[in-house]
XYZ file of C-alpha atoms in Angstrom:
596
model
C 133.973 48.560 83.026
C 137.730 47.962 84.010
C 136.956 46.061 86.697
C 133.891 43.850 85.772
C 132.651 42.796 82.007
C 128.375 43.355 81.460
C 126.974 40.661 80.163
C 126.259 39.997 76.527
C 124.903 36.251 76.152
C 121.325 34.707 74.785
C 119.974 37.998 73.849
C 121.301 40.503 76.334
C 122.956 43.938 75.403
C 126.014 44.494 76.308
C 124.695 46.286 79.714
C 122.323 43.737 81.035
C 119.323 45.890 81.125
C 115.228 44.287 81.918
C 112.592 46.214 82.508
C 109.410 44.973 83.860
C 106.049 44.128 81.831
C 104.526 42.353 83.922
C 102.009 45.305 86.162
C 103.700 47.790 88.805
C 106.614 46.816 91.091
C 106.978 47.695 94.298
C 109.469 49.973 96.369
C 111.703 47.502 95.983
C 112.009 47.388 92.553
C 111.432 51.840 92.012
C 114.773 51.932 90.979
C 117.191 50.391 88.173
C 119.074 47.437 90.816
C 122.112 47.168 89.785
C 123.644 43.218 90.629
C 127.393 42.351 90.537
C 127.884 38.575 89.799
C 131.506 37.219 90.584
C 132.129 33.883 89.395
C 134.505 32.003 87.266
C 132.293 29.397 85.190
C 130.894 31.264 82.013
C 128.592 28.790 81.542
C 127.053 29.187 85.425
C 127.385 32.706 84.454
C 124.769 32.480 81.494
C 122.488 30.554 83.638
C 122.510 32.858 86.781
C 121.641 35.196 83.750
C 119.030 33.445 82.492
C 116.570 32.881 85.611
C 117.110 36.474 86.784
C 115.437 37.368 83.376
C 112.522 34.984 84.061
C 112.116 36.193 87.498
C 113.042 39.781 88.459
C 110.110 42.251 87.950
C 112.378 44.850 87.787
C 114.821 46.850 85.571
C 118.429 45.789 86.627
C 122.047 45.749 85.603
C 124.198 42.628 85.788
C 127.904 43.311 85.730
C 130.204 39.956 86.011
C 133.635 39.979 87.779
C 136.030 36.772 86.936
C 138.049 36.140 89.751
C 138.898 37.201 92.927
C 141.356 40.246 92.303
C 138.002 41.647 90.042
C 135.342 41.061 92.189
C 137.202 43.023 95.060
C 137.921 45.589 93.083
C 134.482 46.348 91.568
C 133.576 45.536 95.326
C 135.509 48.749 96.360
C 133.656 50.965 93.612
C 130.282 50.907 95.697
C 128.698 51.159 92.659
C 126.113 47.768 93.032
C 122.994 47.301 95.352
C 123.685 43.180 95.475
C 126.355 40.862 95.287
C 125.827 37.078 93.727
C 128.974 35.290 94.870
C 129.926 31.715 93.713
C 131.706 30.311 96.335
C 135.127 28.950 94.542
C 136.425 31.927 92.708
C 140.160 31.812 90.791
C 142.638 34.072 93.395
C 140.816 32.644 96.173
C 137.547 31.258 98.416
C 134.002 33.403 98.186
C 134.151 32.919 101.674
C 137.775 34.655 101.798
C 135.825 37.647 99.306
C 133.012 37.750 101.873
C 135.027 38.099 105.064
C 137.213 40.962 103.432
C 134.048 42.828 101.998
C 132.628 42.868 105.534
C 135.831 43.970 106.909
C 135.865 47.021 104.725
C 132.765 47.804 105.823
C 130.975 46.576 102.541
C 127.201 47.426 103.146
C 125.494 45.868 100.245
C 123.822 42.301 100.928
C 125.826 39.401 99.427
C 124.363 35.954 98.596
C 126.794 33.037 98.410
C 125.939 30.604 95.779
C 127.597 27.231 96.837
C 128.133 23.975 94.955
C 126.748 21.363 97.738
C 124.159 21.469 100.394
C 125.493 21.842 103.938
C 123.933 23.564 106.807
C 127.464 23.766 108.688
C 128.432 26.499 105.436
C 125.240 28.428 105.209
C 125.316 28.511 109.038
C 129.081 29.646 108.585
C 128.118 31.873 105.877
C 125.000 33.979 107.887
C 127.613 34.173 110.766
C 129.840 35.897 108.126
C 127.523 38.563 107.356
C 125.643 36.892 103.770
C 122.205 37.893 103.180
C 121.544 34.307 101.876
C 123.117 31.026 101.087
C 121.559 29.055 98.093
C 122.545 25.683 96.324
C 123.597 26.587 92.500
C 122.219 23.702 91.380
C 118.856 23.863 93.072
C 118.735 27.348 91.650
C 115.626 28.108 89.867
C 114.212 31.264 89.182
C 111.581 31.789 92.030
C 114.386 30.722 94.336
C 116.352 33.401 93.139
C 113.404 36.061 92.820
C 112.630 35.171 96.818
C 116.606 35.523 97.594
C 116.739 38.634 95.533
C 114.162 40.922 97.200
C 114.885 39.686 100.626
C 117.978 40.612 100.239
C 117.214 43.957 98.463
C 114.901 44.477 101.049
C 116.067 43.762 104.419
C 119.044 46.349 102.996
C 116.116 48.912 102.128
C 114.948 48.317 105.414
C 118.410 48.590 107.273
C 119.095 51.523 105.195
C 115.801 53.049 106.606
C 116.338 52.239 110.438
C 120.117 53.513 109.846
C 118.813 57.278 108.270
C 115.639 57.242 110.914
C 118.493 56.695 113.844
C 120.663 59.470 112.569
C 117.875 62.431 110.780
C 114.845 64.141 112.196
C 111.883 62.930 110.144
C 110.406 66.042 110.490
C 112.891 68.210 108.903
C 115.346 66.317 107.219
C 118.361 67.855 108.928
C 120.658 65.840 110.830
C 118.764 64.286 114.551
C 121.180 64.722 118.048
C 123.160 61.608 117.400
C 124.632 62.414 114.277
C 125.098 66.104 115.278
C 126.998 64.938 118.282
C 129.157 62.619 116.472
C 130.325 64.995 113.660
C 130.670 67.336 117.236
C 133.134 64.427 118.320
C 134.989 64.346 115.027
C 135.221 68.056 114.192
C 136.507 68.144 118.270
C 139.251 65.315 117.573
C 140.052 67.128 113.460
C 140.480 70.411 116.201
C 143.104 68.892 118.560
C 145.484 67.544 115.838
C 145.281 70.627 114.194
C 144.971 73.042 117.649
C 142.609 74.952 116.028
C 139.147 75.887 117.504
C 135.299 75.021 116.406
C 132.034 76.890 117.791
C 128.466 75.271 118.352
C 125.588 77.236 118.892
C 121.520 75.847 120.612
C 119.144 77.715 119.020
C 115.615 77.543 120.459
C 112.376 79.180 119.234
C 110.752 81.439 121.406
C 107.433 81.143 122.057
C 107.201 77.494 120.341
C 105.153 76.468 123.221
C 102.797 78.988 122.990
C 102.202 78.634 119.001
C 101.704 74.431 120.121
C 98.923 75.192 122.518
C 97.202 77.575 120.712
C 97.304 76.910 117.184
C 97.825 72.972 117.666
C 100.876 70.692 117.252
C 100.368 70.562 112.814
C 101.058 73.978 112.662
C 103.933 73.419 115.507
C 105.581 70.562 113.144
C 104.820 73.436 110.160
C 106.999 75.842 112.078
C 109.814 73.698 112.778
C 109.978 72.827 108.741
C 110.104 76.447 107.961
C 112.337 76.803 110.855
C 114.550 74.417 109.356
C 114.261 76.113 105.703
C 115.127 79.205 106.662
C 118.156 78.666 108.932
C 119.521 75.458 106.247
C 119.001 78.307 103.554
C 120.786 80.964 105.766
C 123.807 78.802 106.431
C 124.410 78.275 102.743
C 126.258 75.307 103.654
C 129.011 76.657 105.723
C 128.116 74.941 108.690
C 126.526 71.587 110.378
C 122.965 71.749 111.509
C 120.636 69.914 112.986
C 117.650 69.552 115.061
C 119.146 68.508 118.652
C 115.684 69.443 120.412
C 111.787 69.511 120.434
C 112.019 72.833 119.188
C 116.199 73.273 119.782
C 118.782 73.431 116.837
C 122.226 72.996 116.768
C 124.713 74.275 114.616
C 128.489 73.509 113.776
C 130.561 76.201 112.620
C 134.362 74.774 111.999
C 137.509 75.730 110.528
C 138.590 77.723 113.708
C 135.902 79.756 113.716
C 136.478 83.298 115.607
C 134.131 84.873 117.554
C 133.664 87.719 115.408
C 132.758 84.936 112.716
C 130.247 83.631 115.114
C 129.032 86.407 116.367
C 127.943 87.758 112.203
C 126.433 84.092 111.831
C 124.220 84.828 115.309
C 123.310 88.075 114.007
C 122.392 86.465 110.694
C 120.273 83.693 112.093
C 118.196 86.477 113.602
C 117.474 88.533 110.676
C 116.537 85.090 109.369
C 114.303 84.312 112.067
C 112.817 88.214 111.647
C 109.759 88.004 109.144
C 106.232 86.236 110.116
C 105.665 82.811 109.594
C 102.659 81.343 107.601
C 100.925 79.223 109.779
C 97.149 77.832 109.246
C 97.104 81.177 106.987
C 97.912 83.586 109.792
C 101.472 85.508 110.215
C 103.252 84.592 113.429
C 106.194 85.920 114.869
C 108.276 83.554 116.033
C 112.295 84.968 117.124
C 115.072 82.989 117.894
C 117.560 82.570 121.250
C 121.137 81.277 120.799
C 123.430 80.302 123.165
C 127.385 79.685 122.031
C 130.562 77.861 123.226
C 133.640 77.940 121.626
C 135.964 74.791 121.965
C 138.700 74.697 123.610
C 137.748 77.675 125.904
C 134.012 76.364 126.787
C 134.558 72.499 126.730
C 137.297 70.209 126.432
C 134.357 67.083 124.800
C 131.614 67.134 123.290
C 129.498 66.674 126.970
C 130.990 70.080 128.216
C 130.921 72.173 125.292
C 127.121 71.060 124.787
C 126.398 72.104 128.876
C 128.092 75.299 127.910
C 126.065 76.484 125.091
C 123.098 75.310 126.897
C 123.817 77.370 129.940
C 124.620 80.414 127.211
C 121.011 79.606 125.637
C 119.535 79.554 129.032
C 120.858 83.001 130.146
C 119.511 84.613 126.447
C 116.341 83.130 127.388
C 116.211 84.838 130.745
C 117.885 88.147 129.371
C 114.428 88.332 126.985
C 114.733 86.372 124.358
C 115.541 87.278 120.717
C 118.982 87.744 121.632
C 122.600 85.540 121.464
C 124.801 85.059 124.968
C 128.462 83.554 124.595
C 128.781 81.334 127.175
C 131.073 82.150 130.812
C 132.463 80.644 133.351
C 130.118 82.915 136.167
C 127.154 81.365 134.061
C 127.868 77.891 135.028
C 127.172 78.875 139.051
C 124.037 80.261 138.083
C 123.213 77.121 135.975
C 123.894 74.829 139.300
C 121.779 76.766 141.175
C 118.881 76.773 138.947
C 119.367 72.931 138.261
C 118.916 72.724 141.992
C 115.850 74.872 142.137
C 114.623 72.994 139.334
C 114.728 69.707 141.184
C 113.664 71.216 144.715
C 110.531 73.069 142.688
C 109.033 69.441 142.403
C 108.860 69.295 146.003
C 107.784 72.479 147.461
C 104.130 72.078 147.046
C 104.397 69.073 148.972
C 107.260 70.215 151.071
C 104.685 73.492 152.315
C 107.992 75.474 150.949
C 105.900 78.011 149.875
C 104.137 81.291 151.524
C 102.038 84.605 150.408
C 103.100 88.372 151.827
C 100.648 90.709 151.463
C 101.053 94.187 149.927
C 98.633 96.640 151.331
C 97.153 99.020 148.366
C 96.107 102.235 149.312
C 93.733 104.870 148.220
C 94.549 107.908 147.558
C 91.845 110.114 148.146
C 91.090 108.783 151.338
C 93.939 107.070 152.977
C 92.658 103.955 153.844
C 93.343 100.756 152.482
C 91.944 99.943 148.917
C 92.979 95.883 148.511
C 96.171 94.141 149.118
C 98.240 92.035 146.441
C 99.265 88.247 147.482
C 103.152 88.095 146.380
C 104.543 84.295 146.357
C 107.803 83.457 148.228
C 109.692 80.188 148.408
C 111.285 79.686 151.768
C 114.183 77.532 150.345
C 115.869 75.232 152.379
C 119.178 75.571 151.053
C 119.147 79.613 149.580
C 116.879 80.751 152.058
C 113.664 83.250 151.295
C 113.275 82.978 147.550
C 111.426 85.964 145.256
C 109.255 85.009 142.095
C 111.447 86.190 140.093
C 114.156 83.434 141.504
C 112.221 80.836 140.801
C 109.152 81.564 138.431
C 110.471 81.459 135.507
C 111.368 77.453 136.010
C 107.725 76.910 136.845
C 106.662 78.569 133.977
C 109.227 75.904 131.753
C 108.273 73.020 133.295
C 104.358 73.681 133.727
C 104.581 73.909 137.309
C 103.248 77.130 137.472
C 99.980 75.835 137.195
C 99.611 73.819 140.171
C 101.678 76.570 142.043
C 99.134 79.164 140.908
C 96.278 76.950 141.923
C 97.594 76.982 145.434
C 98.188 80.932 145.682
C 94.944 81.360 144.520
C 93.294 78.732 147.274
C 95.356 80.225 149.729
C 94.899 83.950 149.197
C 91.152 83.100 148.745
C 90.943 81.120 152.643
C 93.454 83.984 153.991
C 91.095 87.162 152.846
C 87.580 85.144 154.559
C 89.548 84.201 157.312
C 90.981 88.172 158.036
C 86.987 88.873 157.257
C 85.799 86.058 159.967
C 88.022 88.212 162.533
C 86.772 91.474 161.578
C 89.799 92.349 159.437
C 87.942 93.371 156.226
C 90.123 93.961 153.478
C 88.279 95.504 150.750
C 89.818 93.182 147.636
C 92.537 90.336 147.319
C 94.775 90.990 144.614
C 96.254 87.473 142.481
C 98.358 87.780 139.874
C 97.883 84.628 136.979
C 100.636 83.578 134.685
C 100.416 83.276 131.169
C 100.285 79.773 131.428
C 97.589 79.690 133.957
C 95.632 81.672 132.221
C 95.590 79.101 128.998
C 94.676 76.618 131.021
C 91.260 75.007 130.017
C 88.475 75.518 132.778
C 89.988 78.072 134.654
C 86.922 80.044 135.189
C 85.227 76.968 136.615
C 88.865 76.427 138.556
C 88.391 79.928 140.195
C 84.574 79.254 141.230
C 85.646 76.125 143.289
C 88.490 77.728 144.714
C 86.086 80.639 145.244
C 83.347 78.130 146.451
C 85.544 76.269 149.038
C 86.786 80.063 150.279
C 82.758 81.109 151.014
C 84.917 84.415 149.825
C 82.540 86.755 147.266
C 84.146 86.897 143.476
C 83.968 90.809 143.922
C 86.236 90.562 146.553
C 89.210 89.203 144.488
C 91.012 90.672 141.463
C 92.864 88.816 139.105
C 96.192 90.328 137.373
C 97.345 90.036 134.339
C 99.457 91.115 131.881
C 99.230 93.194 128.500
C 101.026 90.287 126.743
C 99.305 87.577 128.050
C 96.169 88.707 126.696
C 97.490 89.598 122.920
C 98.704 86.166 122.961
C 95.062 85.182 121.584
C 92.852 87.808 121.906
C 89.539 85.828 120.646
C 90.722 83.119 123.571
C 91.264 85.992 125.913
C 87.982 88.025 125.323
C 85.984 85.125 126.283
C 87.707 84.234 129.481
C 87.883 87.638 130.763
C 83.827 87.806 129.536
C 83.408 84.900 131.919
C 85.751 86.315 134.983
C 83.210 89.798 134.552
C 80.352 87.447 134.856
C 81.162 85.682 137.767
C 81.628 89.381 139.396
C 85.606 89.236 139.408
C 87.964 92.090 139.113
C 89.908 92.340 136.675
C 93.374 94.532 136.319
C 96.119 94.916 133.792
C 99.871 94.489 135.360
C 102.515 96.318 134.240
C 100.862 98.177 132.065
C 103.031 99.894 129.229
C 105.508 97.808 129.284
C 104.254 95.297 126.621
C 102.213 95.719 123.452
C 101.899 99.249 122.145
C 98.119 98.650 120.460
C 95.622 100.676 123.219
C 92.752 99.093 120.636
C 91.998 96.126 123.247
C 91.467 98.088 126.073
C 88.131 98.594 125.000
C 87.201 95.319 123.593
C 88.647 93.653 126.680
C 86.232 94.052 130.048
C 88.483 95.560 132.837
C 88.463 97.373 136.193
C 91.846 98.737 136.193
C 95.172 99.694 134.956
C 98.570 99.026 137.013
C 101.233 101.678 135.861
C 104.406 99.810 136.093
C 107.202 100.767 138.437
C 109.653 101.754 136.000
C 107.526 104.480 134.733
C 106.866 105.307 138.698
C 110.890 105.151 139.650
C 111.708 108.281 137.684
C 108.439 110.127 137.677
C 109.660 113.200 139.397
C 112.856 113.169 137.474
C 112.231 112.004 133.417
C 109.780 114.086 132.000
C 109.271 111.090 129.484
C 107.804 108.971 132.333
C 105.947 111.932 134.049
C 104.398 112.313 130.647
C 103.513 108.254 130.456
C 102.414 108.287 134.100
C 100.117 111.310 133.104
C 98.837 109.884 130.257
C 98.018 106.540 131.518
C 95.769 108.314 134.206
C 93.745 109.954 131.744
C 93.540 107.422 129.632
C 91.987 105.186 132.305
C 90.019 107.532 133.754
C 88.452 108.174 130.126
C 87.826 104.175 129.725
C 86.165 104.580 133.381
C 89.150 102.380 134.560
C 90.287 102.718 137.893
C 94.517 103.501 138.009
C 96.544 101.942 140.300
C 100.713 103.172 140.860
C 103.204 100.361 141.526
C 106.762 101.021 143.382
C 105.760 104.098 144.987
C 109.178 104.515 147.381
C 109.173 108.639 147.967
C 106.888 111.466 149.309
C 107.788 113.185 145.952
C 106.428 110.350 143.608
C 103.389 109.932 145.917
C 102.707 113.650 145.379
C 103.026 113.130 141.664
C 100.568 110.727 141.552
C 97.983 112.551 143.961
C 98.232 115.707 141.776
C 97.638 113.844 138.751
C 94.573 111.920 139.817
C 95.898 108.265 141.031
C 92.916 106.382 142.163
C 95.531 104.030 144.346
C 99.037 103.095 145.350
C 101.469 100.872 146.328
C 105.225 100.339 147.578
C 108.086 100.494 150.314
C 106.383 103.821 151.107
C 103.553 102.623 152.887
C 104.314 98.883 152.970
C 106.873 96.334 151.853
C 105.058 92.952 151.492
C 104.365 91.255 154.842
C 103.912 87.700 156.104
C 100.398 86.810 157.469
C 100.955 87.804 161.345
C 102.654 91.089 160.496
C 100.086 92.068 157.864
C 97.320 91.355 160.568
C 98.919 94.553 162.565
C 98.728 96.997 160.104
C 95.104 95.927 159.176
C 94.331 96.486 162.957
C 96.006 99.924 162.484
C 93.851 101.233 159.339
C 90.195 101.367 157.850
C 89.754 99.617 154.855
C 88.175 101.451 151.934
C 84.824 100.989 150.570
C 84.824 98.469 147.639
C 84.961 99.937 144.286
């Protein structure tokens, strides 16, 4: 060394080298410590020497600096795990050494060795930032061994608390701390240099689901592949991290365009594309990324994180599997849901919210085949709130559960109390939401509700859709097993517009089909629809399911449908949905069909 001479006295090499004999060492010792002793006494030198042979169970290095000048520069090398520093050193004080090593941000542990006993200077010297003060001459070699691995330790330990505060255990990558301070520094590198940076939030979608179904081990097994994939995708060209329960965040610097950004989005999707191995079954799990570019989406590091939130928000609600670059018109819609968000909490309590009722009709006969309950949210601040307003923030935040516990109370007490005036209507129509429908006990849920109504289970349907059920089809078999034993209908919504495999409609025990209004908006114009609308009815009809049309606005489309062999309908056409009291008339104005 330039800087510091190794030791070469009473039988040591020329690099100071020990290796233990004496059984297995600990984590402490795992690895070679190397120890820097600066001193000017040879002779205090060799002895220093001499009990860390007799008492370190460990291999180790001893280097030795003489003199101040040396010690501060091997101190500047980073090269040593401990520091043994007498306290009277030629070019200065060890206490002058120890000051300037903390001031330059010197992180390994430093023990002063001083000549006399005096609590004033190892009270001084703690303050300073040493590890330890001993007394040379009370040195022995147990003394030093104790010192030693406290030292050694407690920097271990430090070291640990430091890399747990600033990396996700989980993964390895970088936790939200760290990620937002290199944000702040690659923010501050950006205004001296007026260039621009871009961050990206990248959630997985449909983490929730794979949590609750498959169990939070092969959750924490996702997010590690997760990780793998996107570190491996990045090849190093930008900062990532895991900012989120199941959120990412990633870096991308050197005034990144958004051309650049957008071929990095597009890459972290092909990325995301192939199955995951979980519990040995493939799951698809896709990716949503939201991204703000600095200066134009944020000023700090506070704004430009909203932003891409808000743009990870809206590719969430465009479908998922997709990338949105954050707007200004985004951040309006972002107040607004933060304020539904917070009102949501209180509308249950608040009586916010309230069914309409949209009549279903058959087709054969004219008179009225069910109704469907339809959820509003009378909003004190925006007013009369649809589902789709709102639902999707119940769904995020689990309140969709209670909420659908109340629609289904409610629709239950409405359709016995219309039947306890003499306004029969022939079945109640509920729709259930994925998350609902997870929910543990919710056959023994609807029996209460059912219970408290006095209403009979064959009077109320439950919706559902296509998706919902694929999500687990073992799960879903046996619930809808126990709806059709309790005497429930049971109806797919939307049907079509979710998984292409017809295979479960004949595993899974249902009444009826719902042909979605998109397929019913163009019926009379698209031949591709006519031919979907078509086929659906026979294929119902062939399962013995019953078929009901959704969105039915014109004469022409209801013709369509009565030609073909519709079993029922529903829209504007007949009805739009209806509050309570105006529902009421039009049941006093038709016959309700016989239950089916």
């Amino acid at each position: 060394m330039t800087t510091a001479s190794t030791i070469a006295a009473d039988g040591f090499s020329a690099e100071t080298d020990r290796k233990a004999d004496r059984g297995p060492v600990d984590s402490v010792d795992s690895a070679r410590l190397r120890i820097l002793l600066a001193c000017n006494d040879k002779a205090d030198r060799d002895r220093i020497a001499r009990l860390l042979a007799a008492s370190l169970h460990a291999d180790y290095r001893l280097d030795w600096a003489e003199g101040y000048g040396t010690a501060i520069q091997a101190i500047g090398e980073a090269s040593h795990d401990l520091l043994l520093l007498d306290d009277r050193l030629d070019g200065g004080t060890g206490g002058n050494l120890l000051r300037e090593a903390r001031e330059t941000c010197c992180a390994m542990p430093i023990i002063l060795l001083t000549r006399t006993e005096a609590p004033e200077t190892e009270r001084w010297a703690i303050e300073a930032g040493a590890a330890d003060c001993l007394v040379r001459p009370r040195l022995s070699a147990p003394l030093l061994d104790r010192a030693v691995r406290f030292a050694v330790a407690r920097r271990e330990s430090s070291d640990r608390i430091r890399y747990l505060s600033q990396y996700d255990p989980l993964t390895g990558l970088a936790n939200r701390v760290l990620f937002r301070d290199r944000l702040n520094r690659a923010i501050g590198q950006a205004r001296q240099g007026e260039g621009g940076l871009v961050l990206m939030l990248l959630a997985l979608d449909r983490f929730a689901l794979v949590n609750e179904t498959m169990g939070p081990t092969a959750g924490e097994q996702l997010l590690r592949s997760a990780a793998e994939r996107l570190f491996t995708c990045l090849g190093g060209t930008a900062s990532l991290a895991r900012v989120g329960h199941d959120e990412f965040g990633v870096l991308l610097e050197h005034d990144t365009s958004p051309e650049e950004a957008t071929l990095v989005a597009e890459r972290i999707g092909r990325a995301m594309r192939p199955p995951f191995e979980l519990n040995g079954h493939e799951v698809l799990v896709t990716t949503s990324i939201g991204i703000a570019g600095y200066p134009h989406c944020g000023w700090n590091a506070d704004t430009l994180m909203n932003s891409a939130s808000t743009a990870l928000y809206q590719a969430k609600e465009r479908g998922r599997n997709s990338y949105q670059f954050y707007t200004r018109k985004m951040t309006a819609r972002e107040l607004q849901r933060l304020v539904l968000q917070t009102s949501l909490h209180r509308a249950l309590d608040r009586n916010e919210f309230a069914l309409h009722y949209q009549a279903q009709i058959d087709l054969r006969s004219g008179r009225l085949a069910g109704t469907e309950a339809l959820l509003r949210w009378q909003h004190p601040e925006f007013g009369l709130l649809g589902p789709d307003q709102f639902i999707p923030i119940a769904e995020e935040t689990g309140l969709i559960v209670p909420i659908g516990h109340w629609v289904l109370a409610t629709a239950c007490l409405q359709a016995r109390a219309w039947a306890g005036d003499g306004q029969h209507v022939p079945r109640m129509a509920v729709n259930l939401s994925a998350r609902q429908f997870r929910e543990p006990g919710l056959p023994a849920t609807i029996g209460r509700i059912l219970n408290d109504a006095e209403l009979p289970a064959d009077r109320l349907a439950l919706e559902m859709t296509e998706s919902m059920l694929m999500e687990d089809t073992e799960g879903a078999s046996a619930v809808l097993a126990s709806f059709r034993d309790m005497g429930l209908h049971v109806a797919i919504d939307d049907f079509g517009t979710g998984y292409s495999s017809l295979s479960y409609l004949k595993r899974f025990p249902l009444d009826t089909l719902k042909i979605d209004k998109s397929f019913v908006r163009d019926v009379t114009t698209d031949p591709d629809d006519a031919a979907i609308a078509t086929a659906v009815i026979g294929l119902a009809h062939n399962l013995r399911l019953g078929v009901i049309a959704e969105g039915v606005e014109t004469e022409a489309q209801l013709d369509f449908l009565r030609t073909h062999g519709c079993d029922v309908m529903q829209g504007f056409l007949y009805s739009p949905p209806l509050p309570p009291g105006d529902f009421e008339k039009l049941l006093a104005a038709c016959k309700p069909a016989p239950v089916g």
